[in-house]
Amino acid sequence: PEPEPYIPTPEEQQAEFTAVIQAHLDRFAQTRNYDGILSAATYATSTVAKFRGEGQYAVEARDLTWAKGYEIMDAVMSGARPMPTIEEVIAELPALAWPE
């Protein structure tokens, strides 16, 4: 007989979900040569205007992205919606674009 397909626990699903969102934010920050979103966000108080603008944007993007991510996860955990695919999660997150 076929083995039963593995169904991840809610904790495993949540861990994967948060890792995907973190990697998404980090990849975005890396497009401007920051180590990750945390590194980019630390520039919000930079004395260099370009870095300050990017840092402030990183803070705002991180906040909006995690707010939406937790909204999705809460809906999944409450049973209000099924677990979306990675692609669906990314598509629902706010669009990320550096300020000019």
CSV table of N, CA and C in Angstrom, one decimal:
chain,number,residue,atom,x,y,z
A,1,PRO,N,0.8,-1.2,0.0
A,1,PRO,CA,0.0,0.0,0.0
A,1,PRO,C,0.9,1.3,0.0
A,2,GLU,N,0.3,2.3,-0.5
A,2,GLU,CA,1.0,3.6,-0.6
A,2,GLU,C,1.1,4.1,0.9
A,3,PRO,N,2.3,4.7,1.2
A,3,PRO,CA,2.4,5.3,2.5
A,3,PRO,C,1.5,6.6,2.6
A,4,GLU,N,1.1,6.9,3.7
A,4,GLU,CA,0.2,8.1,3.9
A,4,GLU,C,1.1,9.3,3.7
A,5,PRO,N,0.6,10.3,3.0
A,5,PRO,CA,1.4,11.5,2.7
A,5,PRO,C,1.6,12.2,4.1
A,6,TYR,N,2.8,12.8,4.2
A,6,TYR,CA,3.1,13.5,5.5
A,6,TYR,C,2.3,14.8,5.5
A,7,ILE,N,1.6,15.0,6.6
A,7,ILE,CA,0.9,16.3,6.8
A,7,ILE,C,1.6,17.1,7.9
A,8,PRO,N,2.2,18.2,7.6
A,8,PRO,CA,2.9,18.9,8.6
A,8,PRO,C,2.0,19.4,9.7
A,9,THR,N,2.6,19.5,10.9
A,9,THR,CA,1.8,20.0,12.1
A,9,THR,C,1.6,21.5,11.9
A,10,PRO,N,0.7,22.1,12.6
A,10,PRO,CA,0.5,23.5,12.5
A,10,PRO,C,1.7,24.3,12.9
A,11,GLU,N,2.5,23.8,13.8
A,11,GLU,CA,3.8,24.5,14.2
A,11,GLU,C,4.8,24.4,13.1
A,12,GLU,N,4.8,23.3,12.4
A,12,GLU,CA,5.7,23.2,11.2
A,12,GLU,C,5.3,24.1,10.1
A,13,GLN,N,4.0,24.1,9.9
A,13,GLN,CA,3.4,25.0,8.8
A,13,GLN,C,3.8,26.5,9.2
A,14,GLN,N,3.6,26.9,10.4
A,14,GLN,CA,3.9,28.2,10.8
A,14,GLN,C,5.4,28.5,10.7
A,15,ALA,N,6.2,27.6,11.0
A,15,ALA,CA,7.7,27.8,10.9
A,15,ALA,C,8.1,28.0,9.5
A,16,GLU,N,7.5,27.2,8.6
A,16,GLU,CA,7.8,27.3,7.1
A,16,GLU,C,7.3,28.7,6.6
A,17,PHE,N,6.1,29.0,7.0
A,17,PHE,CA,5.4,30.3,6.6
A,17,PHE,C,6.3,31.5,7.0
A,18,THR,N,6.7,31.5,8.2
A,18,THR,CA,7.5,32.6,8.7
A,18,THR,C,8.9,32.7,8.0
A,19,ALA,N,9.5,31.5,7.8
A,19,ALA,CA,10.8,31.4,7.1
A,19,ALA,C,10.6,32.0,5.7
A,20,VAL,N,9.5,31.7,5.0
A,20,VAL,CA,9.3,32.2,3.6
A,20,VAL,C,9.2,33.7,3.6
A,21,ILE,N,8.5,34.3,4.6
A,21,ILE,CA,8.3,35.7,4.6
A,21,ILE,C,9.6,36.4,5.0
A,22,GLN,N,10.4,35.8,5.9
A,22,GLN,CA,11.7,36.4,6.3
A,22,GLN,C,12.6,36.4,5.1
A,23,ALA,N,12.7,35.3,4.4
A,23,ALA,CA,13.5,35.1,3.2
A,23,ALA,C,13.1,36.1,2.1
A,24,HIS,N,11.8,36.3,1.9
A,24,HIS,CA,11.3,37.3,1.0
A,24,HIS,C,11.8,38.7,1.3
A,25,LEU,N,11.7,39.1,2.5
A,25,LEU,CA,12.1,40.4,3.0
A,25,LEU,C,13.7,40.5,2.8
A,26,ASP,N,14.4,39.5,3.2
A,26,ASP,CA,15.8,39.5,3.2
A,26,ASP,C,16.3,39.6,1.7
A,27,ARG,N,15.7,38.9,0.8
A,27,ARG,CA,16.1,38.9,-0.6
A,27,ARG,C,15.9,40.3,-1.1
A,28,PHE,N,14.7,41.0,-0.8
A,28,PHE,CA,14.5,42.3,-1.2
A,28,PHE,C,15.6,43.3,-0.7
A,29,ALA,N,15.9,43.2,0.5
A,29,ALA,CA,17.0,44.1,1.1
A,29,ALA,C,18.3,43.8,0.4
A,30,GLN,N,18.6,42.6,0.0
A,30,GLN,CA,19.8,42.3,-0.6
A,30,GLN,C,19.9,42.9,-2.0
A,31,THR,N,18.8,43.3,-2.6
A,31,THR,CA,18.9,44.0,-3.9
A,31,THR,C,19.6,45.3,-3.8
A,32,ARG,N,19.8,45.9,-2.6
A,32,ARG,CA,20.5,47.1,-2.4
A,32,ARG,C,21.7,46.8,-1.5
A,33,ASN,N,22.2,45.6,-1.5
A,33,ASN,CA,23.4,45.2,-0.9
A,33,ASN,C,23.4,45.2,0.6
A,34,TYR,N,22.2,45.2,1.2
A,34,TYR,CA,22.1,45.0,2.7
A,34,TYR,C,22.2,43.5,3.0
A,35,ASP,N,22.7,43.2,4.2
A,35,ASP,CA,22.7,41.7,4.6
A,35,ASP,C,21.3,41.1,4.6
A,36,GLY,N,20.4,41.9,5.0
A,36,GLY,CA,19.0,41.4,5.1
A,36,GLY,C,18.1,42.6,5.5
A,37,ILE,N,16.8,42.4,5.8
A,37,ILE,CA,15.9,43.4,6.1
A,37,ILE,C,16.3,44.1,7.5
A,38,LEU,N,16.8,43.3,8.4
A,38,LEU,CA,17.1,43.8,9.7
A,38,LEU,C,18.3,44.8,9.5
A,39,SER,N,19.3,44.4,8.7
A,39,SER,CA,20.4,45.3,8.5
A,39,SER,C,19.9,46.6,7.8
A,40,ALA,N,19.1,46.5,6.8
A,40,ALA,CA,18.6,47.7,6.1
A,40,ALA,C,17.8,48.6,7.0
A,41,ALA,N,17.0,48.0,7.9
A,41,ALA,CA,16.2,48.8,8.8
A,41,ALA,C,17.0,49.6,9.8
A,42,THR,N,18.2,49.1,10.1
A,42,THR,CA,19.1,49.9,11.0
A,42,THR,C,19.5,51.2,10.4
A,43,TYR,N,19.4,51.4,9.1
A,43,TYR,CA,19.8,52.6,8.5
A,43,TYR,C,18.8,53.7,8.5
A,44,ALA,N,17.6,53.5,9.2
A,44,ALA,CA,16.6,54.5,9.2
A,44,ALA,C,17.0,55.8,9.9
A,45,THR,N,18.0,55.7,10.7
A,45,THR,CA,18.5,56.9,11.4
A,45,THR,C,19.9,57.3,10.8
A,46,SER,N,20.3,56.8,9.7
A,46,SER,CA,21.6,57.2,9.1
A,46,SER,C,21.7,58.7,8.8
A,47,THR,N,22.9,59.2,8.9
A,47,THR,CA,23.2,60.6,8.5
A,47,THR,C,23.3,60.8,7.0
A,48,VAL,N,23.3,59.7,6.3
A,48,VAL,CA,23.3,59.8,4.8
A,48,VAL,C,21.9,59.7,4.3
A,49,ALA,N,21.4,60.7,3.6
A,49,ALA,CA,20.0,60.7,3.2
A,49,ALA,C,19.5,59.5,2.4
A,50,LYS,N,20.3,59.0,1.5
A,50,LYS,CA,20.0,57.8,0.7
A,50,LYS,C,19.7,56.6,1.6
A,51,PHE,N,20.7,56.4,2.5
A,51,PHE,CA,20.6,55.2,3.4
A,51,PHE,C,19.4,55.4,4.4
A,52,ARG,N,19.2,56.6,4.9
A,52,ARG,CA,18.1,56.9,5.8
A,52,ARG,C,16.8,56.6,5.1
A,53,GLY,N,16.6,57.0,3.8
A,53,GLY,CA,15.4,56.8,3.1
A,53,GLY,C,15.2,55.3,2.9
A,54,GLU,N,16.2,54.6,2.5
A,54,GLU,CA,16.1,53.1,2.3
A,54,GLU,C,15.8,52.4,3.7
A,55,GLY,N,16.5,52.9,4.7
A,55,GLY,CA,16.3,52.3,6.0
A,55,GLY,C,14.8,52.5,6.5
A,56,GLN,N,14.3,53.7,6.3
A,56,GLN,CA,12.9,54.0,6.7
A,56,GLN,C,12.0,53.1,5.9
A,57,TYR,N,12.2,53.0,4.6
A,57,TYR,CA,11.4,52.2,3.8
A,57,TYR,C,11.4,50.7,4.2
A,58,ALA,N,12.6,50.2,4.6
A,58,ALA,CA,12.8,48.9,5.0
A,58,ALA,C,12.0,48.6,6.3
A,59,VAL,N,11.9,49.6,7.2
A,59,VAL,CA,11.1,49.5,8.4
A,59,VAL,C,9.6,49.4,8.0
A,60,GLU,N,9.2,50.3,7.2
A,60,GLU,CA,7.8,50.3,6.8
A,60,GLU,C,7.4,49.0,6.0
A,61,ALA,N,8.3,48.6,5.1
A,61,ALA,CA,8.0,47.4,4.3
A,61,ALA,C,7.9,46.1,5.2
A,62,ARG,N,8.9,46.1,6.2
A,62,ARG,CA,8.9,45.0,7.1
A,62,ARG,C,7.6,44.9,7.9
A,63,ASP,N,7.2,46.1,8.4
A,63,ASP,CA,6.0,46.2,9.2
A,63,ASP,C,4.7,45.7,8.4
A,64,LEU,N,4.6,46.3,7.3
A,64,LEU,CA,3.4,46.0,6.4
A,64,LEU,C,3.4,44.5,6.0
A,65,THR,N,4.6,44.0,5.7
A,65,THR,CA,4.7,42.6,5.2
A,65,THR,C,4.3,41.6,6.4
A,66,TRP,N,4.9,41.9,7.6
A,66,TRP,CA,4.6,41.0,8.7
A,66,TRP,C,3.1,41.1,9.1
A,67,ALA,N,2.6,42.3,9.1
A,67,ALA,CA,1.2,42.5,9.5
A,67,ALA,C,0.3,41.6,8.6
A,68,LYS,N,0.6,41.7,7.2
A,68,LYS,CA,-0.2,40.9,6.3
A,68,LYS,C,0.1,39.4,6.5
A,69,GLY,N,1.3,39.0,6.7
A,69,GLY,CA,1.7,37.6,6.9
A,69,GLY,C,0.9,37.1,8.1
A,70,TYR,N,0.9,37.8,9.2
A,70,TYR,CA,0.2,37.3,10.4
A,70,TYR,C,-1.3,37.3,10.2
A,71,GLU,N,-1.8,38.2,9.4
A,71,GLU,CA,-3.2,38.1,9.1
A,71,GLU,C,-3.6,36.8,8.4
A,72,ILE,N,-2.7,36.5,7.4
A,72,ILE,CA,-2.9,35.3,6.6
A,72,ILE,C,-2.8,34.0,7.6
A,73,MET,N,-1.7,34.0,8.4
A,73,MET,CA,-1.5,32.9,9.3
A,73,MET,C,-2.6,32.7,10.3
A,74,ASP,N,-3.1,33.8,10.8
A,74,ASP,CA,-4.2,33.8,11.8
A,74,ASP,C,-5.5,33.2,11.1
A,75,ALA,N,-5.7,33.6,9.9
A,75,ALA,CA,-6.9,33.0,9.2
A,75,ALA,C,-6.7,31.5,8.9
A,76,VAL,N,-5.5,31.1,8.6
A,76,VAL,CA,-5.3,29.7,8.4
A,76,VAL,C,-5.4,28.9,9.8
A,77,MET,N,-4.8,29.4,10.8
A,77,MET,CA,-4.9,28.7,12.1
A,77,MET,C,-6.3,28.7,12.7
A,78,SER,N,-7.1,29.7,12.4
A,78,SER,CA,-8.5,29.7,12.9
A,78,SER,C,-9.4,28.8,12.0
A,79,GLY,N,-8.9,28.3,10.9
A,79,GLY,CA,-9.7,27.5,10.0
A,79,GLY,C,-10.5,28.3,9.0
A,80,ALA,N,-10.3,29.6,9.0
A,80,ALA,CA,-11.1,30.5,8.1
A,80,ALA,C,-10.7,30.3,6.6
A,81,ARG,N,-9.5,29.8,6.4
A,81,ARG,CA,-9.0,29.6,5.1
A,81,ARG,C,-8.0,28.5,5.1
A,82,PRO,N,-7.8,27.8,3.9
A,82,PRO,CA,-6.8,26.8,3.9
A,82,PRO,C,-5.4,27.4,3.8
A,83,MET,N,-4.4,26.6,4.1
A,83,MET,CA,-3.0,27.0,4.0
A,83,MET,C,-2.7,27.4,2.6
A,84,PRO,N,-2.2,28.6,2.3
A,84,PRO,CA,-1.9,28.9,0.9
A,84,PRO,C,-0.5,28.3,0.5
A,85,THR,N,-0.3,28.2,-0.8
A,85,THR,CA,1.0,27.8,-1.2
A,85,THR,C,2.0,29.0,-1.0
A,86,ILE,N,3.3,28.7,-1.1
A,86,ILE,CA,4.3,29.7,-1.0
A,86,ILE,C,4.1,30.8,-2.0
A,87,GLU,N,3.8,30.5,-3.2
A,87,GLU,CA,3.5,31.5,-4.2
A,87,GLU,C,2.3,32.4,-3.9
A,88,GLU,N,1.3,31.7,-3.3
A,88,GLU,CA,0.1,32.5,-2.9
A,88,GLU,C,0.4,33.5,-1.8
A,89,VAL,N,1.2,33.0,-0.9
A,89,VAL,CA,1.6,33.9,0.3
A,89,VAL,C,2.3,35.1,-0.3
A,90,ILE,N,3.3,34.9,-1.1
A,90,ILE,CA,4.1,36.0,-1.7
A,90,ILE,C,3.2,36.9,-2.5
A,91,ALA,N,2.3,36.4,-3.2
A,91,ALA,CA,1.4,37.2,-4.0
A,91,ALA,C,0.5,38.1,-3.2
A,92,GLU,N,0.2,37.7,-2.0
A,92,GLU,CA,-0.7,38.4,-1.1
A,92,GLU,C,0.1,39.5,-0.3
A,93,LEU,N,1.4,39.4,-0.2
A,93,LEU,CA,2.2,40.3,0.6
A,93,LEU,C,2.2,41.7,-0.2
A,94,PRO,N,2.5,42.7,0.6
A,94,PRO,CA,2.6,44.0,-0.1
A,94,PRO,C,3.7,44.0,-1.1
A,95,ALA,N,3.5,44.7,-2.2
A,95,ALA,CA,4.6,44.8,-3.2
A,95,ALA,C,5.8,45.6,-2.6
A,96,LEU,N,7.0,45.2,-2.9
A,96,LEU,CA,8.2,45.9,-2.4
A,96,LEU,C,8.9,46.6,-3.5
A,97,ALA,N,9.1,47.9,-3.3
A,97,ALA,CA,9.9,48.6,-4.3
A,97,ALA,C,10.6,49.8,-3.6
A,98,TRP,N,11.9,49.8,-3.8
A,98,TRP,CA,12.7,50.9,-3.2
A,98,TRP,C,12.2,52.3,-3.6
A,99,PRO,N,12.2,53.2,-2.7
A,99,PRO,CA,11.9,54.6,-3.0
A,99,PRO,C,13.0,55.2,-3.9
A,100,GLU,N,12.7,56.1,-4.8
A,100,GLU,CA,13.7,56.7,-5.7
A,100,GLU,C,14.3,57.9,-5.0
